[in-house]
PDB file of C-alpha atoms in Angstrom:
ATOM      1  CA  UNK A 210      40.474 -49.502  99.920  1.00 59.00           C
ATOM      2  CA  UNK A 211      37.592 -48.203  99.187  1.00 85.00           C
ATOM      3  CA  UNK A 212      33.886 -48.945 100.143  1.00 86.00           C
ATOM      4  CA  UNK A 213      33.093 -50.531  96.741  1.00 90.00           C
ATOM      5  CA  UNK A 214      36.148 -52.297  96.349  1.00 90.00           C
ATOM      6  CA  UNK A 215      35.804 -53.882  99.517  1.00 91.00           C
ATOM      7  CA  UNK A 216      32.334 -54.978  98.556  1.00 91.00           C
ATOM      8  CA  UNK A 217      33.077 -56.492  95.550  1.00 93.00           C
ATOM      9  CA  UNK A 218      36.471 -58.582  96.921  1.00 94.00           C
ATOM     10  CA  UNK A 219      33.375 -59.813  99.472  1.00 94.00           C
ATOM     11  CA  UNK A 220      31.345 -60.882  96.572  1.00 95.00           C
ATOM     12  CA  UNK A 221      33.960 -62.590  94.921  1.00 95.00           C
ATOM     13  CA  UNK A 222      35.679 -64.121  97.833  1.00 94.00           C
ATOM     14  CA  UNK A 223      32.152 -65.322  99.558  1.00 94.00           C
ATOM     15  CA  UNK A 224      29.505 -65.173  96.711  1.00 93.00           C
ATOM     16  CA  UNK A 225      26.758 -62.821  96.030  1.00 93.00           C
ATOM     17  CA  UNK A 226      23.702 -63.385  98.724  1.00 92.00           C
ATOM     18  CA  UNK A 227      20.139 -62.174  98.949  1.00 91.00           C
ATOM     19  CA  UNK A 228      20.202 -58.469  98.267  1.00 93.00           C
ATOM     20  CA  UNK A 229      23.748 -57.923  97.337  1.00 92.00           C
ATOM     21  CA  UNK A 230      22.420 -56.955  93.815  1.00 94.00           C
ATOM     22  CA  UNK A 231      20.525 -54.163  95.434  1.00 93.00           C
ATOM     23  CA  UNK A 232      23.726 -53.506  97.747  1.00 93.00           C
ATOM     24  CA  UNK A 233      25.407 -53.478  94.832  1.00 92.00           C
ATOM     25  CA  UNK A 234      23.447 -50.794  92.616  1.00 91.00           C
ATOM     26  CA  UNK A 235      23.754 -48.319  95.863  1.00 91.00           C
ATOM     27  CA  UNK A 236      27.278 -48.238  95.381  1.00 88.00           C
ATOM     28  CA  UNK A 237      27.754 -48.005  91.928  1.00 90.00           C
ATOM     29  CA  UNK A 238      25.430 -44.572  92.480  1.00 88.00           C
ATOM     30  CA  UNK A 239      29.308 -42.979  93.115  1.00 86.00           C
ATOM     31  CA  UNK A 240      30.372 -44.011  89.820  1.00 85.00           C
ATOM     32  CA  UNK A 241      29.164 -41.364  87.723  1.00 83.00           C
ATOM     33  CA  UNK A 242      29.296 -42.530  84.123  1.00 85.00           C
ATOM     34  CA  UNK A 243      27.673 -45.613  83.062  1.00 84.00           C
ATOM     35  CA  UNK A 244      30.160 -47.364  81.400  1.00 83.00           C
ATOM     36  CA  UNK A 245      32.037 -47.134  84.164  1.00 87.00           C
ATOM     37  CA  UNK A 246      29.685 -48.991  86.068  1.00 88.00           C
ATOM     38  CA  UNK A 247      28.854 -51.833  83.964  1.00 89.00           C
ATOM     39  CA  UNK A 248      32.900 -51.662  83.672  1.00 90.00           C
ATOM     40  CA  UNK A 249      32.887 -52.572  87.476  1.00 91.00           C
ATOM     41  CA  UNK A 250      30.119 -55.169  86.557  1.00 92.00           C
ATOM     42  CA  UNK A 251      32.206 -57.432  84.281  1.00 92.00           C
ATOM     43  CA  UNK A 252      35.859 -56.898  85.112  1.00 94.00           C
ATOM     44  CA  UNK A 253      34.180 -57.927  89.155  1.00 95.00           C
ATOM     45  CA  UNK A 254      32.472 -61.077  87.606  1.00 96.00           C
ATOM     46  CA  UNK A 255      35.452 -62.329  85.633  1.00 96.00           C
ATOM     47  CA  UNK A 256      37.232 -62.765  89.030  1.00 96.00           C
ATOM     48  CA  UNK A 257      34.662 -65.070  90.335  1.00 96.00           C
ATOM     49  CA  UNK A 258      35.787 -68.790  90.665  1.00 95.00           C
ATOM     50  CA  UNK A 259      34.526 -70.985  87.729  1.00 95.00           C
ATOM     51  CA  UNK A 260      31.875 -73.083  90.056  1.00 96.00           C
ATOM     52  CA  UNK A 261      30.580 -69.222  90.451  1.00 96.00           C
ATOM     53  CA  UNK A 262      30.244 -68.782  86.771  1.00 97.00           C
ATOM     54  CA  UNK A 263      26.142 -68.184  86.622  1.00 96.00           C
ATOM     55  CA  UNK A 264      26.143 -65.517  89.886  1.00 96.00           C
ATOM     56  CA  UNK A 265      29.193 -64.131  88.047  1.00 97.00           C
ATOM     57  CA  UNK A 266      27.461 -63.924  84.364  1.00 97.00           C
ATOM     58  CA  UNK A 267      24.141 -62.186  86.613  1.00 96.00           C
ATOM     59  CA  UNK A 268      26.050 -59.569  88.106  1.00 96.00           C
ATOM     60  CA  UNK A 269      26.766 -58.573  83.871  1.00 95.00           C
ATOM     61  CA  UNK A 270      23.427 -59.114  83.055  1.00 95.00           C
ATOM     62  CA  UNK A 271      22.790 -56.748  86.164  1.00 94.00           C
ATOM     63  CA  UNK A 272      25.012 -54.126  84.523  1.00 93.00           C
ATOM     64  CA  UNK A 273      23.617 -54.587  80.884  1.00 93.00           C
ATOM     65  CA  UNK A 274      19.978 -54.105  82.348  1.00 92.00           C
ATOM     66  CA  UNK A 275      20.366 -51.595  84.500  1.00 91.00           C
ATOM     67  CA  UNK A 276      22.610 -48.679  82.866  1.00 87.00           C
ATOM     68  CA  UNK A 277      22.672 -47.287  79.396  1.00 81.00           C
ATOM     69  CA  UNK A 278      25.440 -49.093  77.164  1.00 77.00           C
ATOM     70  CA  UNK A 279      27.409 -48.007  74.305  1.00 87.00           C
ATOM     71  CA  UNK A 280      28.498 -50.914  71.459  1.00 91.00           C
ATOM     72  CA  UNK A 281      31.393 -51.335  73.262  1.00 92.00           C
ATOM     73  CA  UNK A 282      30.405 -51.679  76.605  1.00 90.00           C
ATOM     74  CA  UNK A 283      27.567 -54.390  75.806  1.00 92.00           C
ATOM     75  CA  UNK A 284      30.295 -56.279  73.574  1.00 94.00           C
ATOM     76  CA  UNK A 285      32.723 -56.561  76.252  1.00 94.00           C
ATOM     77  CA  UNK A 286      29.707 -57.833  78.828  1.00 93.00           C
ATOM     78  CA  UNK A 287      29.393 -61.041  76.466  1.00 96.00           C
ATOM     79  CA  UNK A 288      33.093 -61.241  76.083  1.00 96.00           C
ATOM     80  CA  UNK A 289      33.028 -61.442  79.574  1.00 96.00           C
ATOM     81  CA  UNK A 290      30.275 -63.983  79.715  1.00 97.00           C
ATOM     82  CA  UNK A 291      31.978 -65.800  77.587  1.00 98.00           C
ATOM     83  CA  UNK A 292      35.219 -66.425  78.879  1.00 96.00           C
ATOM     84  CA  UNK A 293      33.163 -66.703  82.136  1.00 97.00           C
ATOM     85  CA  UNK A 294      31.923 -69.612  80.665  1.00 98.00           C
ATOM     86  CA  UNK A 295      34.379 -71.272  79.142  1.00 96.00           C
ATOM     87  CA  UNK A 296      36.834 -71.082  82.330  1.00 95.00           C
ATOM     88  CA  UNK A 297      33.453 -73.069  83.763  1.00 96.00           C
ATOM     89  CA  UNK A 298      33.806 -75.657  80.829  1.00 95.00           C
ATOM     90  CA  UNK A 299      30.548 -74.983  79.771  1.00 97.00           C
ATOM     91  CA  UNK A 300      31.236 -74.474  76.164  1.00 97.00           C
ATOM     92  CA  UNK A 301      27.541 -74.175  74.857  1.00 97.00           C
ATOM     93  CA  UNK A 302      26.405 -71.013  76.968  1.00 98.00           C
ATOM     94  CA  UNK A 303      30.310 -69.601  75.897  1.00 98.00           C
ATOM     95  CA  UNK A 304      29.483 -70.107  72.430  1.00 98.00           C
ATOM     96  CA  UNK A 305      26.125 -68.321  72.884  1.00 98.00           C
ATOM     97  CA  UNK A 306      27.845 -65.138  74.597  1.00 98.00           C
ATOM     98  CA  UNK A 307      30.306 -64.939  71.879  1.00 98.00           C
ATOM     99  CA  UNK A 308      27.771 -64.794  69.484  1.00 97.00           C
ATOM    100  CA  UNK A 309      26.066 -62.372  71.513  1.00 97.00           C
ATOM    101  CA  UNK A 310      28.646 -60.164  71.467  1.00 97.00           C
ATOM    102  CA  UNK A 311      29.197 -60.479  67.597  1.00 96.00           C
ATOM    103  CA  UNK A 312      25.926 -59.080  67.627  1.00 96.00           C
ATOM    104  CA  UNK A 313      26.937 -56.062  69.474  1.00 95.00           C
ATOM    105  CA  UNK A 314      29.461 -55.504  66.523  1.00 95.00           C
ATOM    106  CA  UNK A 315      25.975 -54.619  64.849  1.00 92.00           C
ATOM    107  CA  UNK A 316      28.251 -55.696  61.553  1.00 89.00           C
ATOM    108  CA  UNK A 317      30.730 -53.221  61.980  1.00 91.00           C
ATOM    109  CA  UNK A 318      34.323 -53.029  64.105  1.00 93.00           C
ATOM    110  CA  UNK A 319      35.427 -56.209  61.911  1.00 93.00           C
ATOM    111  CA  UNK A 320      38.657 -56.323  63.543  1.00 95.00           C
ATOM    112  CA  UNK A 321      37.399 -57.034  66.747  1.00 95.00           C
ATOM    113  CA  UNK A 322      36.044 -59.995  65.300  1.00 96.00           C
ATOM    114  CA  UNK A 323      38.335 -61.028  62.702  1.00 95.00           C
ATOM    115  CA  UNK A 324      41.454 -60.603  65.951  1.00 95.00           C
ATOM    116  CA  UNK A 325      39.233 -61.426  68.830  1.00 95.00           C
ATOM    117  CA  UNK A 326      36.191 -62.983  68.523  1.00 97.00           C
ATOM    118  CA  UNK A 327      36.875 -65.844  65.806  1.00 97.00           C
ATOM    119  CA  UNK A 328      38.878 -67.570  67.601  1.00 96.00           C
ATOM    120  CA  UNK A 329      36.898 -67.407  70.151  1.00 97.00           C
ATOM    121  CA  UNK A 330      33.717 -68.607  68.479  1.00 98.00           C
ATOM    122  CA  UNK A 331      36.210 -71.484  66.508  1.00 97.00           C
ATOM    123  CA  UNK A 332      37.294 -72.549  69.704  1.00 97.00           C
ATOM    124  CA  UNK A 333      34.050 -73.234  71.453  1.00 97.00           C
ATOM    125  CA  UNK A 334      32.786 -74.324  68.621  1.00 97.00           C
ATOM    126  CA  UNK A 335      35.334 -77.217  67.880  1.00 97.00           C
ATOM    127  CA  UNK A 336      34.558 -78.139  71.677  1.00 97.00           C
ATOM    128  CA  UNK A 337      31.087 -78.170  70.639  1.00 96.00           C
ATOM    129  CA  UNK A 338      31.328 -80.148  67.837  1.00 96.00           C
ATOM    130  CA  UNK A 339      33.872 -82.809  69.760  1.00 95.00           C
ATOM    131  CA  UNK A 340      36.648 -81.555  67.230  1.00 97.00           C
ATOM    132  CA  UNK A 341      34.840 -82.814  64.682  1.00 96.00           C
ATOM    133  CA  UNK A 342      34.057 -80.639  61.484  1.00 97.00           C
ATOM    134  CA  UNK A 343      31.401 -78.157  60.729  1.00 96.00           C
ATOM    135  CA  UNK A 344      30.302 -75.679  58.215  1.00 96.00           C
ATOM    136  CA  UNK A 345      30.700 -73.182  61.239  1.00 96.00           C
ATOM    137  CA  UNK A 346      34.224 -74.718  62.463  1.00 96.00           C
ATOM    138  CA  UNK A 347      35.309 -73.823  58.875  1.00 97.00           C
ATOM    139  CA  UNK A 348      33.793 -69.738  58.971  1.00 97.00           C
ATOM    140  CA  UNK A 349      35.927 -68.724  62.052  1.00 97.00           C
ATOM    141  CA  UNK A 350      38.857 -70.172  60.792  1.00 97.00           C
ATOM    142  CA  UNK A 351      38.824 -68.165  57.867  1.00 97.00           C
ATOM    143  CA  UNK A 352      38.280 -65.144  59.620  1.00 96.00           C
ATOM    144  CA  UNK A 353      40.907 -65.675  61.700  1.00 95.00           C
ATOM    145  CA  UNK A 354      43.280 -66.086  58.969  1.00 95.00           C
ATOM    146  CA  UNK A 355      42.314 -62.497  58.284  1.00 94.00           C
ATOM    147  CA  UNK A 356      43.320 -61.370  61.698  1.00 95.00           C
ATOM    148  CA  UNK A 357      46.608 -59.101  61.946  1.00 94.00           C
ATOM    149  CA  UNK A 358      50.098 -61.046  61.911  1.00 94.00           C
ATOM    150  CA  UNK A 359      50.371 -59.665  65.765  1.00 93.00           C
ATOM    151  CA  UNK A 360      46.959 -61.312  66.442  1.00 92.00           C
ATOM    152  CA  UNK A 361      48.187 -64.712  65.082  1.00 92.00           C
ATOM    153  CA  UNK A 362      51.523 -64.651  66.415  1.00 94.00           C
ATOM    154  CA  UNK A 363      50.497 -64.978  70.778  1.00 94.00           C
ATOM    155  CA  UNK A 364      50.675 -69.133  71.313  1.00 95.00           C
ATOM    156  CA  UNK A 365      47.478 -69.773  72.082  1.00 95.00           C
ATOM    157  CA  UNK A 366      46.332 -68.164  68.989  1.00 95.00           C
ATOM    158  CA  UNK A 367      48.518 -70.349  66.941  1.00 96.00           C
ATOM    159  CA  UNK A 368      47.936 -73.620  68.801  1.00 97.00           C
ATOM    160  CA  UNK A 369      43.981 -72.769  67.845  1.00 97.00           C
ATOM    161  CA  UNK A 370      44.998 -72.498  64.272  1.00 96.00           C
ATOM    162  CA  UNK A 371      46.744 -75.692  64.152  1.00 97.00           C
ATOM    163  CA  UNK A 372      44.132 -77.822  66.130  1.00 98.00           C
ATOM    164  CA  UNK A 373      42.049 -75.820  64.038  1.00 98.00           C
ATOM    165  CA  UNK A 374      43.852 -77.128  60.366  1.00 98.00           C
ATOM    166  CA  UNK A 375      44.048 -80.940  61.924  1.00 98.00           C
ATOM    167  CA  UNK A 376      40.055 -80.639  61.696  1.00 97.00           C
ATOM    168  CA  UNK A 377      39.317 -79.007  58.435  1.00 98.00           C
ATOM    169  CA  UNK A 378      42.505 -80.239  56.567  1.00 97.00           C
ATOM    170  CA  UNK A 379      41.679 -84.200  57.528  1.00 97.00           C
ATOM    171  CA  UNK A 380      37.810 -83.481  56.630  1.00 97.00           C
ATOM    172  CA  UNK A 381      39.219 -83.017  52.846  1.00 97.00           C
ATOM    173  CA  UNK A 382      41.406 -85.934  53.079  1.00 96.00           C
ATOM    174  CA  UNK A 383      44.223 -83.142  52.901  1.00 97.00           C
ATOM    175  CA  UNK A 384      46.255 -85.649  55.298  1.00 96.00           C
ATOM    176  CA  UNK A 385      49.752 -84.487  54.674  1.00 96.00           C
ATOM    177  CA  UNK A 386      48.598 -81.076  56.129  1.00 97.00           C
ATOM    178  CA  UNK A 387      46.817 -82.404  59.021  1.00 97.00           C
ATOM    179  CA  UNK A 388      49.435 -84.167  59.517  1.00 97.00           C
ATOM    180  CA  UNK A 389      52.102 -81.564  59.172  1.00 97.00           C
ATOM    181  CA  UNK A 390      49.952 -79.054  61.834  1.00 97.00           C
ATOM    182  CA  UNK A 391      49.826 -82.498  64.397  1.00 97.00           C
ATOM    183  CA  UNK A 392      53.333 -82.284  63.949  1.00 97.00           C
ATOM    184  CA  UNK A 393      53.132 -77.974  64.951  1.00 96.00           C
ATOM    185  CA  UNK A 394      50.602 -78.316  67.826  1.00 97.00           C
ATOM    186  CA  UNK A 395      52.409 -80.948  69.522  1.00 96.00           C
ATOM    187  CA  UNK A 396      56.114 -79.497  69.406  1.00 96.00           C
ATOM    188  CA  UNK A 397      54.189 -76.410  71.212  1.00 96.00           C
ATOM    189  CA  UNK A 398      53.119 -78.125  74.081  1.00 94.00           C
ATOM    190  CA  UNK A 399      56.456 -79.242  74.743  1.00 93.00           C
ATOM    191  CA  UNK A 400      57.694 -78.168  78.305  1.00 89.00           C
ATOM    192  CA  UNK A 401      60.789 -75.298  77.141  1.00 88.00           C
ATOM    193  CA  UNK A 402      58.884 -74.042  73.646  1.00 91.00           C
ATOM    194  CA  UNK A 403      58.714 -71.128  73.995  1.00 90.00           C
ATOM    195  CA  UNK A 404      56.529 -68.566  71.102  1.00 88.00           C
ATOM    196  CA  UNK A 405      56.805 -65.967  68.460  1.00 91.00           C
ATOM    197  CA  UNK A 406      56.245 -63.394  71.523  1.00 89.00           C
ATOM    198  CA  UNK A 407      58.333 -64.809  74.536  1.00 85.00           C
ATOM    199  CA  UNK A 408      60.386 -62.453  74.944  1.00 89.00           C
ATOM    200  CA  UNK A 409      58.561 -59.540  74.128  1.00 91.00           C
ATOM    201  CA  UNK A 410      55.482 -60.789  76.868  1.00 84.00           C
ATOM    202  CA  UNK A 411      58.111 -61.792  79.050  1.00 89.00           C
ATOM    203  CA  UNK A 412      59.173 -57.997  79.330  1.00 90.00           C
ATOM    204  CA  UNK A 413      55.928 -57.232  80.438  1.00 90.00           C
ATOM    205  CA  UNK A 414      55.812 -60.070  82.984  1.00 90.00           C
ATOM    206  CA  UNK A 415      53.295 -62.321  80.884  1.00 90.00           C
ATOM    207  CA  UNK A 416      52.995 -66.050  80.711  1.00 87.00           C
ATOM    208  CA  UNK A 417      51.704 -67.791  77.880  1.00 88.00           C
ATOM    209  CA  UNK A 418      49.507 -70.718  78.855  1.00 88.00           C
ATOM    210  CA  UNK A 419      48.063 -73.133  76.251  1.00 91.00           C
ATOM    211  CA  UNK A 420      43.901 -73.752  76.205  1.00 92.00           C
ATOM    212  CA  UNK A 421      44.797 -77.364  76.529  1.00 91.00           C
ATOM    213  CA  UNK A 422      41.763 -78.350  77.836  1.00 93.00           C
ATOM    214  CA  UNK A 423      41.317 -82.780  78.655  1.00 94.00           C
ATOM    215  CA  UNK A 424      39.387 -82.853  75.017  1.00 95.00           C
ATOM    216  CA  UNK A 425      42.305 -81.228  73.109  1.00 96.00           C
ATOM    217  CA  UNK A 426      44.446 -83.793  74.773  1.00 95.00           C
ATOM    218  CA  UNK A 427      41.825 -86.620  73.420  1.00 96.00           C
ATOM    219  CA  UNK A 428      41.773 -85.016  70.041  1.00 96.00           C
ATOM    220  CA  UNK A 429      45.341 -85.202  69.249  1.00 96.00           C
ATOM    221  CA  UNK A 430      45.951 -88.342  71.064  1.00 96.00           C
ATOM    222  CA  UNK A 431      43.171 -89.682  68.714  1.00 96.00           C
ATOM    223  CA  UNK A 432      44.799 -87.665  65.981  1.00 96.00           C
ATOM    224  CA  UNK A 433      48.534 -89.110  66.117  1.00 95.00           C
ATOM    225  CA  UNK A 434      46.649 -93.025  65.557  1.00 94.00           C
ATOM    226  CA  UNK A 435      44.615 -91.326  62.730  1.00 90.00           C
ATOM    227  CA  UNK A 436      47.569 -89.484  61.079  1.00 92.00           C
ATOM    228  CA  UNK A 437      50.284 -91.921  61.930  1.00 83.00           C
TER     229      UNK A 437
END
């Protein structure tokens, strides 16, 4: 193991002290390109426990501030953030990031947006809004539906789409349809269902896990008295 790997499995398992930031930056001098180093930045952070999640998004911000950054590097940094923060539950600051790194698109690259980052955004969003419906709510949706069939077809992806259609499809009284994508969302969190990609992730040694966070189970419980 090397002398920076074994620094950064210290950060991660202990926390980052007084000075490690500076510790830190010594290191990285090895790495020669600076991708690379703000590389080391975010995919470190991301394995910081959630009650970490702020000395996890400043070691990013470290790497963003300190070393030049192409488009893609500074939109991966707020991805980063951003699932940083949502594995923290703080859904507001997630939200932000995501947004942040739609920025970094600079209005190009739509398919990382249209495949990545809507759902994103519509998912911390709905938590935002307590599953309730909003102009905004409604945008990402629709720009997921423009997302590539492979995009839309991982479980999670399809369980936001149908949590997703409850909201927007009951806010036009369209209560058949809310109704009929209850109906969807709850067959997939049965214990043996199993998605369009099982067996193709399962190749690769890949578990799908539902974001079934304890408001998603509110909002459907509320849902199936609403829609019943």
């Amino acid at each position: 193991m090397s002398k920076i790997e074994d620094f950064e499995n210290q950060i991660v398992t202990f926390g980052m002290r007084d000075g490690d930031l500076d510790k830190y930056a010594k290191f990285l001098r090895y790495v020669h390109e600076d991708g690379l180093k703000q590389q080391h930045c975010y995919s470190t952070a991301l394995r910081f426990p959630p009650e970490r999640a702020e000395q996890a998004v400043t070691l990013i911000r470290f790497g963003l501030q300190n070393f030049e950054s192409s488009w893609f590097s500074v939109y991966t940094s707020y991805l980063s953030m951003g699932s940083i923060y949502e594995k923290a539950e703080n859904y507001v600051k997630a939200y932000e990031a995501y947004l942040s790194a739609n920025e970094a698109l600079g209005g190009e690259h739509h398919a990382y947006y249209e495949n990545v980052l809507s759902s994103l955004l519509l998912w911390a969003r709905l938590h935002m809004d307590t599953f309730r419906y909003s102009e905004e709510t409604e945008t990402y949706y629709r720009a997921f539906e423009r997302s590539d069939e492979f995009s839309k077809s991982f479980l999670h992806q399809e369980f936001k789409c149908k949590v997703a259609q409850i909201v927007i499809f009951s806010h036009y009284g369209k209560y058949a349809e809310a109704k009929a994508a209850l109906e969807a969302a709850l067959e997939m969190c049965r214990p043996n269902f199993r998605g369009n990609l099982y067996g193709l992730l399962q190749k690769h040694r890949y578990t799908e896990v539902l974001p079934f966070t304890p408001e998603v189970a509110r909002f459907l419980k509320r849902s199936q008295t609403y829609l019943s």
